[in-house]
Amino acid sequence: MNRIGWSLVFVILLLVIVTLVSITTGSIKVGSLEFIQGLFTGTNKKVEIIKDLRLPRIIVALFVGATLAVSGVLLQAVMRNPLADAGVIGISSGAGVVSLLFVTLFPQLFYWLPMFAFFGGALACFLVYSFSWKSGLSPIRIILVGLAINATFTGLGQSFNYRGSYAVTSINQAVTSIFTMKTWNDVQVMLIYGTIGLVVAFLLYSWCNMLSLQDKSAQNLGLRVTRARLIISVVAVMLAAVATAIGGMIAFVGLLVPHIARLLVGSDHKILIPFSALGGALLILSADTLGRTVLAPSEIPASIIMAVIGGPFLIFMLRKSDQIRGN
């Protein structure tokens, strides 16, 4: 078995272990075998509580991590920039702000939150493209403009906290990065939108590979570059938007995971996309499990843990910016 095969086996095995640890660890503790038996018998009260309260949280965390990581892979392919990430360049914060705005004005439309988040993410992505374009796309310019867009939308989002209305309070809980009290309805939304987005992302792997070439070379291979960039960007925004709508705003997942994935499995998106999905799921579930257990009964949001990890990593990547060649 080659390195790619061993890497896939290792990350899948680690994901299974972390999932079992997350299920069985917390205020209510059960053994792995006891949990599995309880799922089939339905007579274990502790297992029933875990199934209703902890299991939806775990599934949401897995899908949020997978969608954010794959969104990062797609954005990096489109922008030819290994520093692109939905959280860093403002797509997640744009999705969160527009969600807050629409649901504050129309609280009866709460269940349309993913659609509103998509519009906000698309707006942020458009702004980043527009303000970054100057005789081409510069990797550093994209990040600087993205950070400015992110700061603007983050400030707008925080201003909602001072309005004090019930609608804002309840929706603000929906866009924070604490996975507490996630329900099976949240799981259903993530499964529908997340699965569709991940499958479509994988089907676009050949376009992502060709976009790593110069535009003229890709066009000579039969790729309609502008259309490909637009479609891939829409899928990337959709993945980031549904993750933000259900899981909250979490940065650096789409930056950290694809970079490590390329070191392990290479740059072929046919392998990179599914491997990044597994790695993102592992990262966010690990962060959430650590956040709810290390200072129990208090919780540390997953976004804070990711900021502690991702901030230094972004600095490291920026220091290597002289090695960035746009792929």
Short mmCIF file of C-alpha atoms in Angstrom, two decimals:
data_model
loop_
_atom_site.label_atom_id
_atom_site.label_comp_id
_atom_site.label_asym_id
_atom_site.label_seq_id
_atom_site.Cartn_x
_atom_site.Cartn_y
_atom_site.Cartn_z
CA MET A 1 0.00 0.00 0.00
CA ASN A 2 1.38 3.44 -0.95
CA ARG A 3 1.47 6.62 1.12
CA ILE A 4 -1.94 7.78 -0.11
CA GLY A 5 -3.55 4.50 0.90
CA TRP A 6 -1.95 4.52 4.33
CA SER A 7 -2.97 8.15 4.85
CA LEU A 8 -6.60 7.34 4.03
CA VAL A 9 -6.62 4.33 6.33
CA PHE A 10 -5.03 6.34 9.14
CA VAL A 11 -7.44 9.28 8.96
CA ILE A 12 -10.49 6.98 8.74
CA LEU A 13 -9.29 4.95 11.72
CA LEU A 14 -8.57 8.11 13.71
CA LEU A 15 -11.99 9.52 12.80
CA VAL A 16 -13.72 6.36 14.06
CA ILE A 17 -11.76 6.47 17.32
CA VAL A 18 -12.46 10.16 17.96
CA THR A 19 -16.17 9.64 17.16
CA LEU A 20 -16.43 6.80 19.69
CA VAL A 21 -14.55 8.85 22.30
CA SER A 22 -16.84 11.83 21.67
CA ILE A 23 -19.96 9.67 21.98
CA THR A 24 -18.90 7.98 25.22
CA THR A 25 -17.27 10.99 26.94
CA GLY A 26 -19.13 13.73 28.79
CA SER A 27 -21.45 14.28 31.72
CA ILE A 28 -23.06 10.94 30.86
CA LYS A 29 -20.53 8.19 30.23
CA VAL A 30 -21.15 4.84 28.59
CA GLY A 31 -18.90 2.19 27.11
CA SER A 32 -18.65 1.72 23.36
CA LEU A 33 -20.24 -1.73 23.46
CA GLU A 34 -22.96 -0.51 25.85
CA PHE A 35 -23.77 2.35 23.46
CA ILE A 36 -23.97 0.08 20.41
CA GLN A 37 -26.19 -2.40 22.25
CA GLY A 38 -28.39 0.40 23.55
CA LEU A 39 -28.99 1.70 20.02
CA PHE A 40 -30.52 -1.63 19.02
CA THR A 41 -32.39 -2.48 22.24
CA GLY A 42 -33.74 1.00 23.06
CA THR A 43 -33.91 0.14 26.77
CA ASN A 44 -30.82 1.95 28.05
CA LYS A 45 -31.86 5.40 29.34
CA LYS A 46 -28.33 6.79 29.22
CA VAL A 47 -27.96 5.75 25.60
CA GLU A 48 -31.34 7.31 24.75
CA ILE A 49 -30.23 10.62 26.29
CA ILE A 50 -26.96 10.51 24.35
CA LYS A 51 -28.85 9.69 21.16
CA ASP A 52 -31.16 12.68 21.57
CA LEU A 53 -28.64 15.27 22.85
CA ARG A 54 -25.07 14.28 22.01
CA LEU A 55 -25.36 12.32 18.77
CA PRO A 56 -26.93 15.17 16.71
CA ARG A 57 -24.15 17.45 17.94
CA ILE A 58 -21.50 14.98 16.80
CA ILE A 59 -23.05 14.47 13.37
CA VAL A 60 -23.37 18.24 12.85
CA ALA A 61 -19.73 18.74 13.87
CA LEU A 62 -18.60 16.06 11.42
CA PHE A 63 -20.50 17.60 8.51
CA VAL A 64 -19.50 21.17 9.38
CA GLY A 65 -15.84 20.17 9.37
CA ALA A 66 -16.17 18.25 6.09
CA THR A 67 -18.04 21.03 4.28
CA LEU A 68 -15.70 23.80 5.46
CA ALA A 69 -12.60 21.83 4.47
CA VAL A 70 -13.93 21.01 0.99
CA SER A 71 -15.08 24.60 0.57
CA GLY A 72 -11.49 25.66 1.23
CA VAL A 73 -10.18 23.19 -1.36
CA LEU A 74 -12.56 24.57 -4.00
CA LEU A 75 -11.82 28.22 -3.20
CA GLN A 76 -8.08 27.56 -3.39
CA ALA A 77 -8.53 25.90 -6.78
CA VAL A 78 -10.60 28.78 -8.13
CA MET A 79 -8.40 31.55 -6.74
CA ARG A 80 -5.12 29.65 -7.24
CA ASN A 81 -4.32 30.68 -3.72
CA PRO A 82 -3.42 28.22 -0.91
CA LEU A 83 -4.37 30.88 1.65
CA ALA A 84 -8.03 31.07 0.58
CA ASP A 85 -10.52 29.98 3.25
CA ALA A 86 -14.20 30.79 3.71
CA GLY A 87 -13.57 31.99 7.26
CA VAL A 88 -10.48 34.06 6.48
CA ILE A 89 -11.76 35.91 3.40
CA GLY A 90 -15.16 36.76 4.84
CA ILE A 91 -17.54 34.26 3.21
CA SER A 92 -18.55 32.74 6.55
CA SER A 93 -19.01 36.11 8.25
CA GLY A 94 -21.00 37.37 5.26
CA ALA A 95 -23.23 34.32 5.48
CA GLY A 96 -23.73 34.89 9.21
CA VAL A 97 -24.56 38.61 8.90
CA VAL A 98 -27.11 38.21 6.12
CA SER A 99 -28.70 35.35 8.07
CA LEU A 100 -28.97 37.62 11.12
CA LEU A 101 -30.41 40.46 9.05
CA PHE A 102 -33.11 38.50 7.27
CA VAL A 103 -34.21 36.42 10.24
CA THR A 104 -34.30 39.54 12.44
CA LEU A 105 -36.59 41.23 9.92
CA PHE A 106 -38.56 38.07 9.11
CA PRO A 107 -38.32 35.71 12.13
CA GLN A 108 -41.02 33.47 10.68
CA LEU A 109 -38.50 32.49 7.97
CA PHE A 110 -36.04 30.95 10.43
CA TYR A 111 -36.02 27.61 8.61
CA TRP A 112 -34.81 29.32 5.43
CA LEU A 113 -31.57 30.16 7.22
CA PRO A 114 -29.28 28.16 4.86
CA MET A 115 -30.64 30.04 1.83
CA PHE A 116 -30.05 33.43 3.49
CA ALA A 117 -26.57 32.28 4.49
CA PHE A 118 -25.84 31.34 0.88
CA PHE A 119 -26.80 34.83 -0.34
CA GLY A 120 -24.53 36.40 2.29
CA GLY A 121 -21.62 34.14 1.42
CA ALA A 122 -22.10 34.83 -2.30
CA LEU A 123 -22.10 38.59 -1.63
CA ALA A 124 -18.85 38.34 0.35
CA CYS A 125 -17.24 36.19 -2.36
CA PHE A 126 -18.28 38.69 -5.04
CA LEU A 127 -16.81 41.57 -3.04
CA VAL A 128 -13.52 39.75 -2.54
CA TYR A 129 -13.26 39.00 -6.27
CA SER A 130 -14.20 42.55 -7.24
CA PHE A 131 -11.81 44.37 -4.94
CA SER A 132 -8.96 41.89 -5.44
CA TRP A 133 -8.94 42.01 -9.23
CA LYS A 134 -6.22 44.28 -10.61
CA SER A 135 -4.72 42.89 -13.81
CA GLY A 136 -5.19 39.45 -12.32
CA LEU A 137 -5.58 37.90 -8.90
CA SER A 138 -2.70 38.25 -6.46
CA PRO A 139 -2.66 35.70 -3.59
CA ILE A 140 -1.66 38.30 -1.01
CA ARG A 141 -4.17 40.88 -2.33
CA ILE A 142 -6.99 38.33 -2.01
CA ILE A 143 -6.10 37.68 1.62
CA LEU A 144 -5.77 41.36 2.52
CA VAL A 145 -9.07 42.26 0.86
CA GLY A 146 -10.68 39.17 2.39
CA LEU A 147 -9.51 40.11 5.86
CA ALA A 148 -11.01 43.58 5.39
CA ILE A 149 -14.33 42.11 4.16
CA ASN A 150 -14.28 39.65 7.06
CA ALA A 151 -13.68 42.43 9.60
CA THR A 152 -16.51 44.51 8.13
CA PHE A 153 -19.07 41.71 8.21
CA THR A 154 -17.91 40.59 11.66
CA GLY A 155 -18.40 44.10 13.01
CA LEU A 156 -21.87 44.29 11.46
CA GLY A 157 -22.74 40.93 12.99
CA GLN A 158 -21.57 41.93 16.45
CA SER A 159 -23.63 45.12 16.29
CA PHE A 160 -26.77 42.96 16.25
CA ASN A 161 -25.93 41.73 19.75
CA TYR A 162 -26.86 45.13 21.18
CA ARG A 163 -30.38 45.26 19.78
CA GLY A 164 -31.63 42.91 22.47
CA SER A 165 -34.65 41.47 20.67
CA TYR A 166 -35.70 37.87 21.18
CA ALA A 167 -35.30 37.09 17.48
CA VAL A 168 -31.71 38.33 17.48
CA THR A 169 -30.90 36.44 20.67
CA SER A 170 -32.22 33.15 19.35
CA ILE A 171 -30.67 33.48 15.89
CA ASN A 172 -27.36 34.59 17.41
CA GLN A 173 -27.20 31.21 19.13
CA ALA A 174 -27.66 29.57 15.74
CA VAL A 175 -24.62 31.26 14.17
CA THR A 176 -22.21 30.85 17.07
CA SER A 177 -19.76 27.98 16.97
CA ILE A 178 -21.01 26.13 20.04
CA PHE A 179 -22.74 22.93 18.96
CA THR A 180 -24.82 22.65 22.14
CA MET A 181 -28.49 21.77 21.73
CA LYS A 182 -28.26 20.76 18.10
CA THR A 183 -31.29 18.70 17.12
CA TRP A 184 -32.10 16.05 14.57
CA ASN A 185 -33.69 18.82 12.48
CA ASP A 186 -30.25 20.44 12.24
CA VAL A 187 -28.82 17.06 11.30
CA GLN A 188 -31.41 16.71 8.55
CA VAL A 189 -30.51 20.09 7.05
CA MET A 190 -26.79 19.30 7.17
CA LEU A 191 -27.30 15.87 5.65
CA ILE A 192 -29.35 17.23 2.75
CA TYR A 193 -27.35 20.33 1.83
CA GLY A 194 -23.98 18.99 2.97
CA THR A 195 -24.24 15.68 1.13
CA ILE A 196 -25.40 17.33 -2.09
CA GLY A 197 -22.60 19.89 -1.90
CA LEU A 198 -19.90 17.31 -1.14
CA VAL A 199 -21.02 15.01 -3.97
CA VAL A 200 -21.12 17.88 -6.49
CA ALA A 201 -17.70 19.07 -5.27
CA PHE A 202 -16.22 15.64 -5.93
CA LEU A 203 -17.76 15.54 -9.42
CA LEU A 204 -15.92 18.81 -10.19
CA TYR A 205 -12.48 17.40 -9.35
CA SER A 206 -11.28 17.36 -12.99
CA TRP A 207 -12.13 21.06 -13.40
CA CYS A 208 -10.22 21.84 -10.19
CA ASN A 209 -7.21 19.99 -11.55
CA MET A 210 -7.29 21.91 -14.83
CA LEU A 211 -7.65 25.26 -13.05
CA SER A 212 -4.20 24.70 -11.55
CA LEU A 213 -2.89 25.30 -15.08
CA GLN A 214 -2.68 28.66 -16.80
CA ASP A 215 -6.01 29.80 -18.25
CA LYS A 216 -4.84 29.40 -21.85
CA SER A 217 -3.63 25.86 -21.18
CA ALA A 218 -6.92 24.95 -19.51
CA GLN A 219 -8.87 26.42 -22.45
CA ASN A 220 -6.78 24.39 -24.89
CA LEU A 221 -7.83 21.29 -22.95
CA GLY A 222 -11.48 22.21 -23.56
CA LEU A 223 -12.30 23.83 -20.22
CA ARG A 224 -14.51 26.91 -20.23
CA VAL A 225 -12.56 28.63 -17.48
CA THR A 226 -15.00 31.38 -16.52
CA ARG A 227 -17.95 29.00 -16.31
CA ALA A 228 -15.89 26.48 -14.30
CA ARG A 229 -14.77 29.14 -11.83
CA LEU A 230 -18.34 30.36 -11.38
CA ILE A 231 -19.80 26.90 -10.79
CA ILE A 232 -17.03 25.83 -8.40
CA SER A 233 -17.37 29.11 -6.50
CA VAL A 234 -21.13 28.58 -6.12
CA VAL A 235 -20.57 25.10 -4.69
CA ALA A 236 -17.85 26.39 -2.35
CA VAL A 237 -20.10 29.19 -1.09
CA MET A 238 -23.01 26.78 -0.59
CA LEU A 239 -20.83 24.44 1.50
CA ALA A 240 -19.50 27.28 3.64
CA ALA A 241 -22.97 28.84 3.99
CA VAL A 242 -24.73 25.72 5.25
CA ALA A 243 -21.84 25.07 7.66
CA THR A 244 -22.16 28.63 8.99
CA ALA A 245 -25.96 28.51 9.20
CA ILE A 246 -25.99 25.30 11.25
CA GLY A 247 -22.58 25.18 12.93
CA GLY A 248 -21.60 28.83 13.27
CA MET A 249 -18.65 30.86 12.01
CA ILE A 250 -15.41 28.86 12.24
CA ALA A 251 -12.27 30.05 10.49
CA PHE A 252 -9.08 28.32 9.35
CA VAL A 253 -10.59 24.86 8.68
CA GLY A 254 -10.41 25.37 4.91
CA LEU A 255 -6.88 26.73 5.29
CA LEU A 256 -5.37 24.15 7.61
CA VAL A 257 -6.88 20.89 6.35
CA PRO A 258 -6.21 21.21 2.58
CA HIS A 259 -2.59 22.23 3.22
CA ILE A 260 -1.94 19.16 5.36
CA ALA A 261 -3.91 16.99 2.91
CA ARG A 262 -1.69 18.07 0.00
CA LEU A 263 1.40 17.08 1.96
CA LEU A 264 -0.08 13.61 2.56
CA VAL A 265 -1.96 12.74 -0.64
CA GLY A 266 -0.81 15.26 -3.24
CA SER A 267 -2.69 17.81 -5.33
CA ASP A 268 -4.95 15.52 -7.38
CA HIS A 269 -8.42 16.72 -6.42
CA LYS A 270 -9.87 13.27 -7.03
CA ILE A 271 -8.13 12.22 -3.81
CA LEU A 272 -7.69 15.64 -2.21
CA ILE A 273 -11.41 16.45 -1.94
CA PRO A 274 -12.56 13.27 -0.10
CA PHE A 275 -9.43 13.23 2.06
CA SER A 276 -9.99 16.87 3.05
CA ALA A 277 -13.62 16.06 3.92
CA LEU A 278 -12.43 13.32 6.28
CA GLY A 279 -9.72 15.55 7.73
CA GLY A 280 -12.10 18.46 8.28
CA ALA A 281 -14.62 16.21 10.01
CA LEU A 282 -11.86 14.87 12.25
CA LEU A 283 -10.54 18.34 13.09
CA ILE A 284 -13.87 19.94 14.05
CA LEU A 285 -15.12 16.92 15.99
CA SER A 286 -11.82 16.84 17.91
CA ALA A 287 -12.06 20.59 18.62
CA ASP A 288 -15.68 20.30 19.78
CA THR A 289 -14.97 17.25 21.96
CA LEU A 290 -11.99 18.98 23.53
CA GLY A 291 -13.98 22.17 24.03
CA ARG A 292 -16.84 20.49 25.90
CA THR A 293 -14.69 18.22 28.08
CA VAL A 294 -11.51 20.06 29.05
CA LEU A 295 -13.30 22.62 31.28
CA ALA A 296 -16.57 20.75 31.86
CA PRO A 297 -19.28 21.77 32.65
CA SER A 298 -18.18 24.98 30.88
CA GLU A 299 -17.56 24.84 27.16
CA ILE A 300 -14.98 26.39 24.85
CA PRO A 301 -16.41 27.16 21.39
CA ALA A 302 -14.80 25.28 18.53
CA SER A 303 -14.08 28.59 16.82
CA ILE A 304 -11.82 29.66 19.69
CA ILE A 305 -9.85 26.43 19.53
CA MET A 306 -9.53 26.81 15.76
CA ALA A 307 -8.39 30.41 16.16
CA VAL A 308 -5.66 29.31 18.56
CA ILE A 309 -4.51 26.68 16.06
CA GLY A 310 -5.20 28.52 12.81
CA GLY A 311 -3.85 31.98 13.65
CA PRO A 312 -0.22 30.86 13.98
CA PHE A 313 -0.66 28.61 10.95
CA LEU A 314 -1.81 31.59 8.83
CA ILE A 315 1.27 33.55 9.96
CA PHE A 316 3.43 30.59 8.96
CA MET A 317 1.79 30.46 5.54
CA LEU A 318 2.19 34.20 5.02
CA ARG A 319 5.88 33.95 5.87
CA LYS A 320 6.15 31.39 3.09
CA SER A 321 4.29 33.68 0.69
CA ASP A 322 7.40 34.13 -1.43
CA GLN A 323 7.03 30.44 -2.33
CA ILE A 324 3.41 30.79 -3.41
CA ARG A 325 3.08 30.41 -7.14
CA GLY A 326 -0.69 30.53 -7.40
CA ASN A 327 -1.50 26.82 -7.06
#
